[in-house]
Tab-separated table of C-alpha atoms in Angstrom:
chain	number	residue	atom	x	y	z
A	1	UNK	CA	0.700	-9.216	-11.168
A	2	UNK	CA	-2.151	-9.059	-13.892
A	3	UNK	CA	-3.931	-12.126	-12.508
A	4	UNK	CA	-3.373	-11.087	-8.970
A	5	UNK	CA	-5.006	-7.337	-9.933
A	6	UNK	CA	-8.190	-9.282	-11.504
A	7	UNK	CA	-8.816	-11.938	-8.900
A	8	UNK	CA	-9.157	-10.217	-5.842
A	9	UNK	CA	-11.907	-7.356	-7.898
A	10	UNK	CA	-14.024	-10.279	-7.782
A	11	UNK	CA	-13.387	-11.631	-4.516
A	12	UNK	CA	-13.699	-8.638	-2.653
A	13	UNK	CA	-17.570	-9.034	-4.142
A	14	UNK	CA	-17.630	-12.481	-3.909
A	15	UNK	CA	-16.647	-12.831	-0.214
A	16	UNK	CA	-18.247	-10.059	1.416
A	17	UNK	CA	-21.257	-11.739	-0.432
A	18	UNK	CA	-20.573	-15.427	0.665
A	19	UNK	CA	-20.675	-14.770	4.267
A	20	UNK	CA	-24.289	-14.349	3.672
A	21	UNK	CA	-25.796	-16.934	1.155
A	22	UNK	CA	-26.491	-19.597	4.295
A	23	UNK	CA	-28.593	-17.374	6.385
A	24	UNK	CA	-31.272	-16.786	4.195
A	25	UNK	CA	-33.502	-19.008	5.552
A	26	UNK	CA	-34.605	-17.706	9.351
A	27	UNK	CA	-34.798	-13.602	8.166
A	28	UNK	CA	-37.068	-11.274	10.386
A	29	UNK	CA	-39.870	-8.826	8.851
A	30	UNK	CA	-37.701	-5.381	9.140
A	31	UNK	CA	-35.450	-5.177	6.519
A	32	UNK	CA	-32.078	-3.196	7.990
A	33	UNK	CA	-31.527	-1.823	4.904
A	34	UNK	CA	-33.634	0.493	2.080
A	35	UNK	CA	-34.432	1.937	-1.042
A	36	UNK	CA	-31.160	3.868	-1.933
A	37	UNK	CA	-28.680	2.547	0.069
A	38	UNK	CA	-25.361	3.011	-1.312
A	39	UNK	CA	-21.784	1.930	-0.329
A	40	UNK	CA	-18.112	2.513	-1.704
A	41	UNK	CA	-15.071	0.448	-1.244
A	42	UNK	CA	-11.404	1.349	-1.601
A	43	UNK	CA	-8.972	-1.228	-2.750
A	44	UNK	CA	-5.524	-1.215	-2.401
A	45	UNK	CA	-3.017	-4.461	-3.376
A	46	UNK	CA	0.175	-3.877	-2.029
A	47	UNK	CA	1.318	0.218	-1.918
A	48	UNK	CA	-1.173	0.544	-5.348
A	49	UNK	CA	-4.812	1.782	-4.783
A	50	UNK	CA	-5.757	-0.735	-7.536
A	51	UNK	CA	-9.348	-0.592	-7.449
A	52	UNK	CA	-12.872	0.837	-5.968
A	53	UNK	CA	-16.110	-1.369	-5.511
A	54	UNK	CA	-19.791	0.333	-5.188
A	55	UNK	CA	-22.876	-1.005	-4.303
A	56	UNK	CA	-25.895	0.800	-4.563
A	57	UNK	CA	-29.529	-1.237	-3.973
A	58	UNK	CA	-33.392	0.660	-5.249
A	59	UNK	CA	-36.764	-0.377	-5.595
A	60	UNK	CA	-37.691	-1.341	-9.482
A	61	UNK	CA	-40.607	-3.859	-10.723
A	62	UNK	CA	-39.769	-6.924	-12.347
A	63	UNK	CA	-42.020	-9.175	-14.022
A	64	UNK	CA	-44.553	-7.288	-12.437
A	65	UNK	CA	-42.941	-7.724	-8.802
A	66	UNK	CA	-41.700	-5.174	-6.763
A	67	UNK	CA	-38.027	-6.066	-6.291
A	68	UNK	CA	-34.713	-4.639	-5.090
A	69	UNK	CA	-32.264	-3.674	-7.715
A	70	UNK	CA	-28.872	-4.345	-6.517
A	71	UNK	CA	-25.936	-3.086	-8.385
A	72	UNK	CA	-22.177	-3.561	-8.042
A	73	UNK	CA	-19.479	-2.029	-9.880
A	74	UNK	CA	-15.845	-2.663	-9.499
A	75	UNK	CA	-12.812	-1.100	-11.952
A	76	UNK	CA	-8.963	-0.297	-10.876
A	77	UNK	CA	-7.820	2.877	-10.580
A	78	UNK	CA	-4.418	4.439	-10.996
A	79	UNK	CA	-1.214	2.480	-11.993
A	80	UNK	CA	-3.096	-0.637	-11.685
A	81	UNK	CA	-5.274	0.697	-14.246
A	82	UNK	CA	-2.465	0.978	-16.548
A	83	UNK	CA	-0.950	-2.376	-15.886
A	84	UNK	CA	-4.834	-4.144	-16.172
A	85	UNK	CA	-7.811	-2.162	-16.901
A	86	UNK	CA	-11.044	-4.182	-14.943
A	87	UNK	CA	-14.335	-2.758	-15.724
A	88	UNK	CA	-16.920	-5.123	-13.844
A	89	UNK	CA	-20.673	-4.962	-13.100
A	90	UNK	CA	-22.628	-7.079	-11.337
A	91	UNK	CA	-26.427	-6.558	-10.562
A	92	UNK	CA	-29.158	-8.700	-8.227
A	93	UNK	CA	-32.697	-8.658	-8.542
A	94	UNK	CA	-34.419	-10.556	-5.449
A	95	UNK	CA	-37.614	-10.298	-3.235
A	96	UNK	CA	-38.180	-7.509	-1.372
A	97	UNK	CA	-39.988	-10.300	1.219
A	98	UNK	CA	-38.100	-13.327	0.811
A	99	UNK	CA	-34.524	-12.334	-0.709
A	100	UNK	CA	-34.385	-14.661	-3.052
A	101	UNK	CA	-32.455	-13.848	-6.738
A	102	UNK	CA	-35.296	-13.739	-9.303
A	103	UNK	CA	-32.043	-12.486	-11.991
A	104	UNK	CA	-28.651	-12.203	-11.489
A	105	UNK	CA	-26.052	-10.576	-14.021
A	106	UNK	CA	-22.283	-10.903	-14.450
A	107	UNK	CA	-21.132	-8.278	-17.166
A	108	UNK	CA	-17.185	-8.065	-16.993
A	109	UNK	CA	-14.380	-6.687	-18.661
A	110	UNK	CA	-10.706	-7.881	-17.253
A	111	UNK	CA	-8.031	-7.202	-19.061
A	112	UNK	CA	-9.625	-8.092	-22.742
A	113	UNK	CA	-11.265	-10.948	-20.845
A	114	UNK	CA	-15.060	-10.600	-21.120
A	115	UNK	CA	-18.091	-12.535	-20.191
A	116	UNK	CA	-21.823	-11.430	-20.040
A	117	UNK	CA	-24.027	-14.075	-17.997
A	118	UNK	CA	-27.773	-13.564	-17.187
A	119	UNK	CA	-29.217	-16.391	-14.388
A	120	UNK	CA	-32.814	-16.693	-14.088
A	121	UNK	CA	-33.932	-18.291	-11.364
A	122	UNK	CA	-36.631	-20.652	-10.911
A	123	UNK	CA	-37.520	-21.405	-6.898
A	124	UNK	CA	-40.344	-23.612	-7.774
A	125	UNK	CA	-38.656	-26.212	-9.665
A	126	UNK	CA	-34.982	-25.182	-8.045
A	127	UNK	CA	-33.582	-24.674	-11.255
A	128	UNK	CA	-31.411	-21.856	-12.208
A	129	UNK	CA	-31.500	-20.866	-16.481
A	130	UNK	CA	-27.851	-19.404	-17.424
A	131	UNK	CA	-27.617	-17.485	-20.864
A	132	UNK	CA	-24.346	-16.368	-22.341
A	133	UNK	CA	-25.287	-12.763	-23.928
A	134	UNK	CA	-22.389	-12.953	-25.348
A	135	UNK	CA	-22.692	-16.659	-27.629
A	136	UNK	CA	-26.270	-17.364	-27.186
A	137	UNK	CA	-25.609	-20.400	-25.231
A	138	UNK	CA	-27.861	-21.600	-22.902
A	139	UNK	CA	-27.042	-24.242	-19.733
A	140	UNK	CA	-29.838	-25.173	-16.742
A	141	UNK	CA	-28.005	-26.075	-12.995
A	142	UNK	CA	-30.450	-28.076	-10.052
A	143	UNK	CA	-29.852	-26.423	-6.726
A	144	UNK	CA	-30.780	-26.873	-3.374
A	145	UNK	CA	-33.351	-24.192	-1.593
A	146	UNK	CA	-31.657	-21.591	-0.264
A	147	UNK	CA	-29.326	-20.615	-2.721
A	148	UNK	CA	-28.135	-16.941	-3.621
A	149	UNK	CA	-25.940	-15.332	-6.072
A	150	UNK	CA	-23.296	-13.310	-4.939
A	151	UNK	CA	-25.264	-9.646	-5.022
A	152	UNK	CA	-28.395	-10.645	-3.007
A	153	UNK	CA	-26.217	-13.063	-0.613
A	154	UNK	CA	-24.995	-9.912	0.582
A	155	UNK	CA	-28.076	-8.524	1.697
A	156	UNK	CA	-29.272	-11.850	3.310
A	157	UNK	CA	-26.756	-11.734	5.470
A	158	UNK	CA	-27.553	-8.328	7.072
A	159	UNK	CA	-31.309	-9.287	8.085
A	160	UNK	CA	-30.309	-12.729	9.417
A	161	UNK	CA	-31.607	-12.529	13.304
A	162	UNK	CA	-29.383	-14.606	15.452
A	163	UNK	CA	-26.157	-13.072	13.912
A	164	UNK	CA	-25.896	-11.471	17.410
A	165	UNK	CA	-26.218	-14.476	18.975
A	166	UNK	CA	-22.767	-16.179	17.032
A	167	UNK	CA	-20.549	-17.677	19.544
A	168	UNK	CA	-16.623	-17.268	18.128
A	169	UNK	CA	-15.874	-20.414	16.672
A	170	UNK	CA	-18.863	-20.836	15.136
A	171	UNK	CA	-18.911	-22.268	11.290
A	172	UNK	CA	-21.694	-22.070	8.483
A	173	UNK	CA	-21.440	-23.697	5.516
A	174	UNK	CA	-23.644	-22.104	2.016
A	175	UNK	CA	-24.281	-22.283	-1.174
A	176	UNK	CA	-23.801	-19.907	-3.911
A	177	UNK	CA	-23.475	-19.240	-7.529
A	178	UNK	CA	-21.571	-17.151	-9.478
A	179	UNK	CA	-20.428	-18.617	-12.716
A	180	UNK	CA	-22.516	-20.738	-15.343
A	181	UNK	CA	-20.167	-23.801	-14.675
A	182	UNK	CA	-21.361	-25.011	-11.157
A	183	UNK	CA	-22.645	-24.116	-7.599
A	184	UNK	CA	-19.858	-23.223	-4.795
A	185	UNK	CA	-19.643	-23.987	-1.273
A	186	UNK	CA	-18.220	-22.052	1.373
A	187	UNK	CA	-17.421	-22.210	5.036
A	188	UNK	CA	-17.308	-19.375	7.465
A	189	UNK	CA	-15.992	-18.606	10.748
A	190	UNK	CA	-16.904	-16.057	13.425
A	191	UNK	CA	-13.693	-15.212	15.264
A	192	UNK	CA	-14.960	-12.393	17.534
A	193	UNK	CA	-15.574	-8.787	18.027
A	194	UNK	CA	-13.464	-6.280	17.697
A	195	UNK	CA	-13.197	-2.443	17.890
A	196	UNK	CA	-11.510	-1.482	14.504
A	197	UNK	CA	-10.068	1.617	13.254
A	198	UNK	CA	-12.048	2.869	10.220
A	199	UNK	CA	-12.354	6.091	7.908
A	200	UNK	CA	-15.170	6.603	10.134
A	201	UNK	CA	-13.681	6.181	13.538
A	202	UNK	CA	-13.191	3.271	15.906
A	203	UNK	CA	-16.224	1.032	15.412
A	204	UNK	CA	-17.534	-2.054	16.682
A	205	UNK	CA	-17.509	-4.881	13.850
A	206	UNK	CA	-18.103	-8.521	13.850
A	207	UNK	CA	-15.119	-10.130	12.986
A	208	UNK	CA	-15.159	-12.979	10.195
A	209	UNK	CA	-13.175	-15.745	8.201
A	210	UNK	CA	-13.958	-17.006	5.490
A	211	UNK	CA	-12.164	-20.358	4.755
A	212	UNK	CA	-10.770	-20.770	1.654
A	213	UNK	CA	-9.116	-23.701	0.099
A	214	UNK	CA	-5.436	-23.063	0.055
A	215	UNK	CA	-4.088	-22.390	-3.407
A	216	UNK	CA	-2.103	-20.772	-6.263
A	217	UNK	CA	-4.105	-17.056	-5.230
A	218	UNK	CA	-4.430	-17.185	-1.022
A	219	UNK	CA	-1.140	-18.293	1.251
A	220	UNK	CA	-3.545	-20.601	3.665
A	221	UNK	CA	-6.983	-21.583	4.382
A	222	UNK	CA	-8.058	-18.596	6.686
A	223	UNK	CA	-6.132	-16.370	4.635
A	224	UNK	CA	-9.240	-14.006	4.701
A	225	UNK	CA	-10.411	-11.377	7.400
A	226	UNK	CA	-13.688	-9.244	7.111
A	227	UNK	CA	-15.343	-7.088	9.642
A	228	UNK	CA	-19.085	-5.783	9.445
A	229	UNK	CA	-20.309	-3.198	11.603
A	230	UNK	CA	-21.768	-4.518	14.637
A	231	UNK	CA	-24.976	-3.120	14.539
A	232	UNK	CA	-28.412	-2.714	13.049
A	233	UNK	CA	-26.922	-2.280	9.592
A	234	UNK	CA	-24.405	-4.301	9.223
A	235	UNK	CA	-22.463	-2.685	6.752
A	236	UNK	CA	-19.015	-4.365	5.583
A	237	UNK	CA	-15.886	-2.034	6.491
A	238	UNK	CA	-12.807	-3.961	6.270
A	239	UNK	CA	-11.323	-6.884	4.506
A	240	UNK	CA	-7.798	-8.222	4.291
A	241	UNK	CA	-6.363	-11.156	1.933
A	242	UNK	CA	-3.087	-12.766	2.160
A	243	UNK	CA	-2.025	-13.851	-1.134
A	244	UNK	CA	0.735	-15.581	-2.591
A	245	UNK	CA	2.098	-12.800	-3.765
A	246	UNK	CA	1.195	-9.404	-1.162
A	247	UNK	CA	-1.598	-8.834	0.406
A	248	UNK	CA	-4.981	-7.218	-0.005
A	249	UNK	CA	-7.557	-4.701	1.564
A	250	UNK	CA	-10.379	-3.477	0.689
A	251	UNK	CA	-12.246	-0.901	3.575
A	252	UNK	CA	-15.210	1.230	2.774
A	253	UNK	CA	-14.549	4.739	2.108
A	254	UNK	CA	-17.791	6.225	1.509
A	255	UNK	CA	-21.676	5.693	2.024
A	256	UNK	CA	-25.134	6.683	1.902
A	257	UNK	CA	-28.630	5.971	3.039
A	258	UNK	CA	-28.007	3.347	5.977
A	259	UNK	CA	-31.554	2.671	7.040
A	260	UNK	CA	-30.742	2.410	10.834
A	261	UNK	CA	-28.498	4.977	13.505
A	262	UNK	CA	-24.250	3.733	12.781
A	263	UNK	CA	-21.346	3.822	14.698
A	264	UNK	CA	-19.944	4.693	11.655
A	265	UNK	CA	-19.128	8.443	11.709
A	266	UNK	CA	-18.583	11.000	8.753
């Protein structure tokens, strides 16, 4: 149960981030999001509410570059608290014109598991600098153009233009980082549109798969279901996970500063 409580903390971020790290490269000029956004995410594995995930973006300079500052922060709650305390934080910084990560950091705290990782990315020589806060050590990873870590993928997806235009059935494939060991490839899958219950009434989402190689965590390889709101936003409001053992879902419960009109109701 420990393992299963930890992994799907950092999926939830991980895979509502990976649906976007391929369609970076045709974005239009209006962003549809904006300084202050900020979005909450209920977890629940099984009958236990076992976690909440926030993400909250705003303006900063960096390296004397205005940038977004993109933060997420994921801990369980509750019982599962008790059973596995997960204090996570994960934060972007990337072009407020191009979206691509200038720094990315992984600061986590699972269960006495840590690990403190700060990526610096390079676009002009596609090289991406990884430093261990925690040892010192210091590893360099070639990637192709394009790539994102999981924080700013996120927000690539939502001002990707033809994302309207996705016929069901349709498959991307992208690359993203998240670890200092390699880069990771995923496939996606539109399956449709759908009007979904939500905290916020019956909205109209994009519906999504993920595909995931089948394994000791997920029962198959389109285990994974995620829904974004289909509209000038495109704010993430459900996602479901079969696992081996249960089943997860994660739907936003709260949120703030959308830059555009929602079907999403408080």
């Amino acid at each position: 149960m420990k393992r299963l409580l930890k992994k799907p903390l950092v999926l939830l971020i991980a895979l509502f981030a990976a649906l976007a790290s391929t369609l970076l490269q045709a974005q239009t000029p209006e962003l549809p999001f904006k300084n202050g956004e900020w979005l909450r995410f209920k977890v629940k594995y099984g009958i236990f509410n076992a976690s909440i995930a926030t993400l909250a973006l705003k303006e900063e300079m960096y390296n004397g570059e205005k940038v977004y500052h993109a933060v997420g922060k994921g801990s369980t709650t509750g019982l599962a608290r008790v059973f596995f305390r997960v204090d996570d934080t994960y934060e972007s910084y990337f072009g407020i014109a191009d979206g691509k990560p200038r720094l990315f950091v992984r600061n986590i705290y699972e269960g006495g598991y840590t690990k403190h990782l700060k990526m610096y990315f390079n676009h002009s020589t596609n090289k991406v600098k990884i430093k261990n806060m925690e040892n010192g050590k210091e590893t360099e990873i070639d990637f192709q153009p394009g790539l994102q870590d999981v924080i700013s993928a996120f927000y690539a997806l939502r001002h990707y233009p033809d994302i309207d235009q996705m016929k069901a059935g349709q498959q991307l494939t992208l690359d993203m980082i998240f670890d200092d060991d390699e880069v990771y490839k995923f496939k996606l899958k539109l399956l449709g549109r759908e009007s979904l219950k939500t905290h916020f009434g019956t909205v109209n989402t994009l519906k999504f798969c993920p595909l995931v190689q089948d394994g000791r965590v997920f029962k198959e390889e389109e285990s994974i279901t995620m829904w974004i709101t289909d509209d000038k936003n495109k704010v993430p409001v459900k996602l479901k996970a079969s696992l081996r053992v249960g089943s997860l879902v994660a739907e936003l419960d709260g949120f703030n500063n959308l830059k555009s009109e929602s079907n999403l109701k408080k």
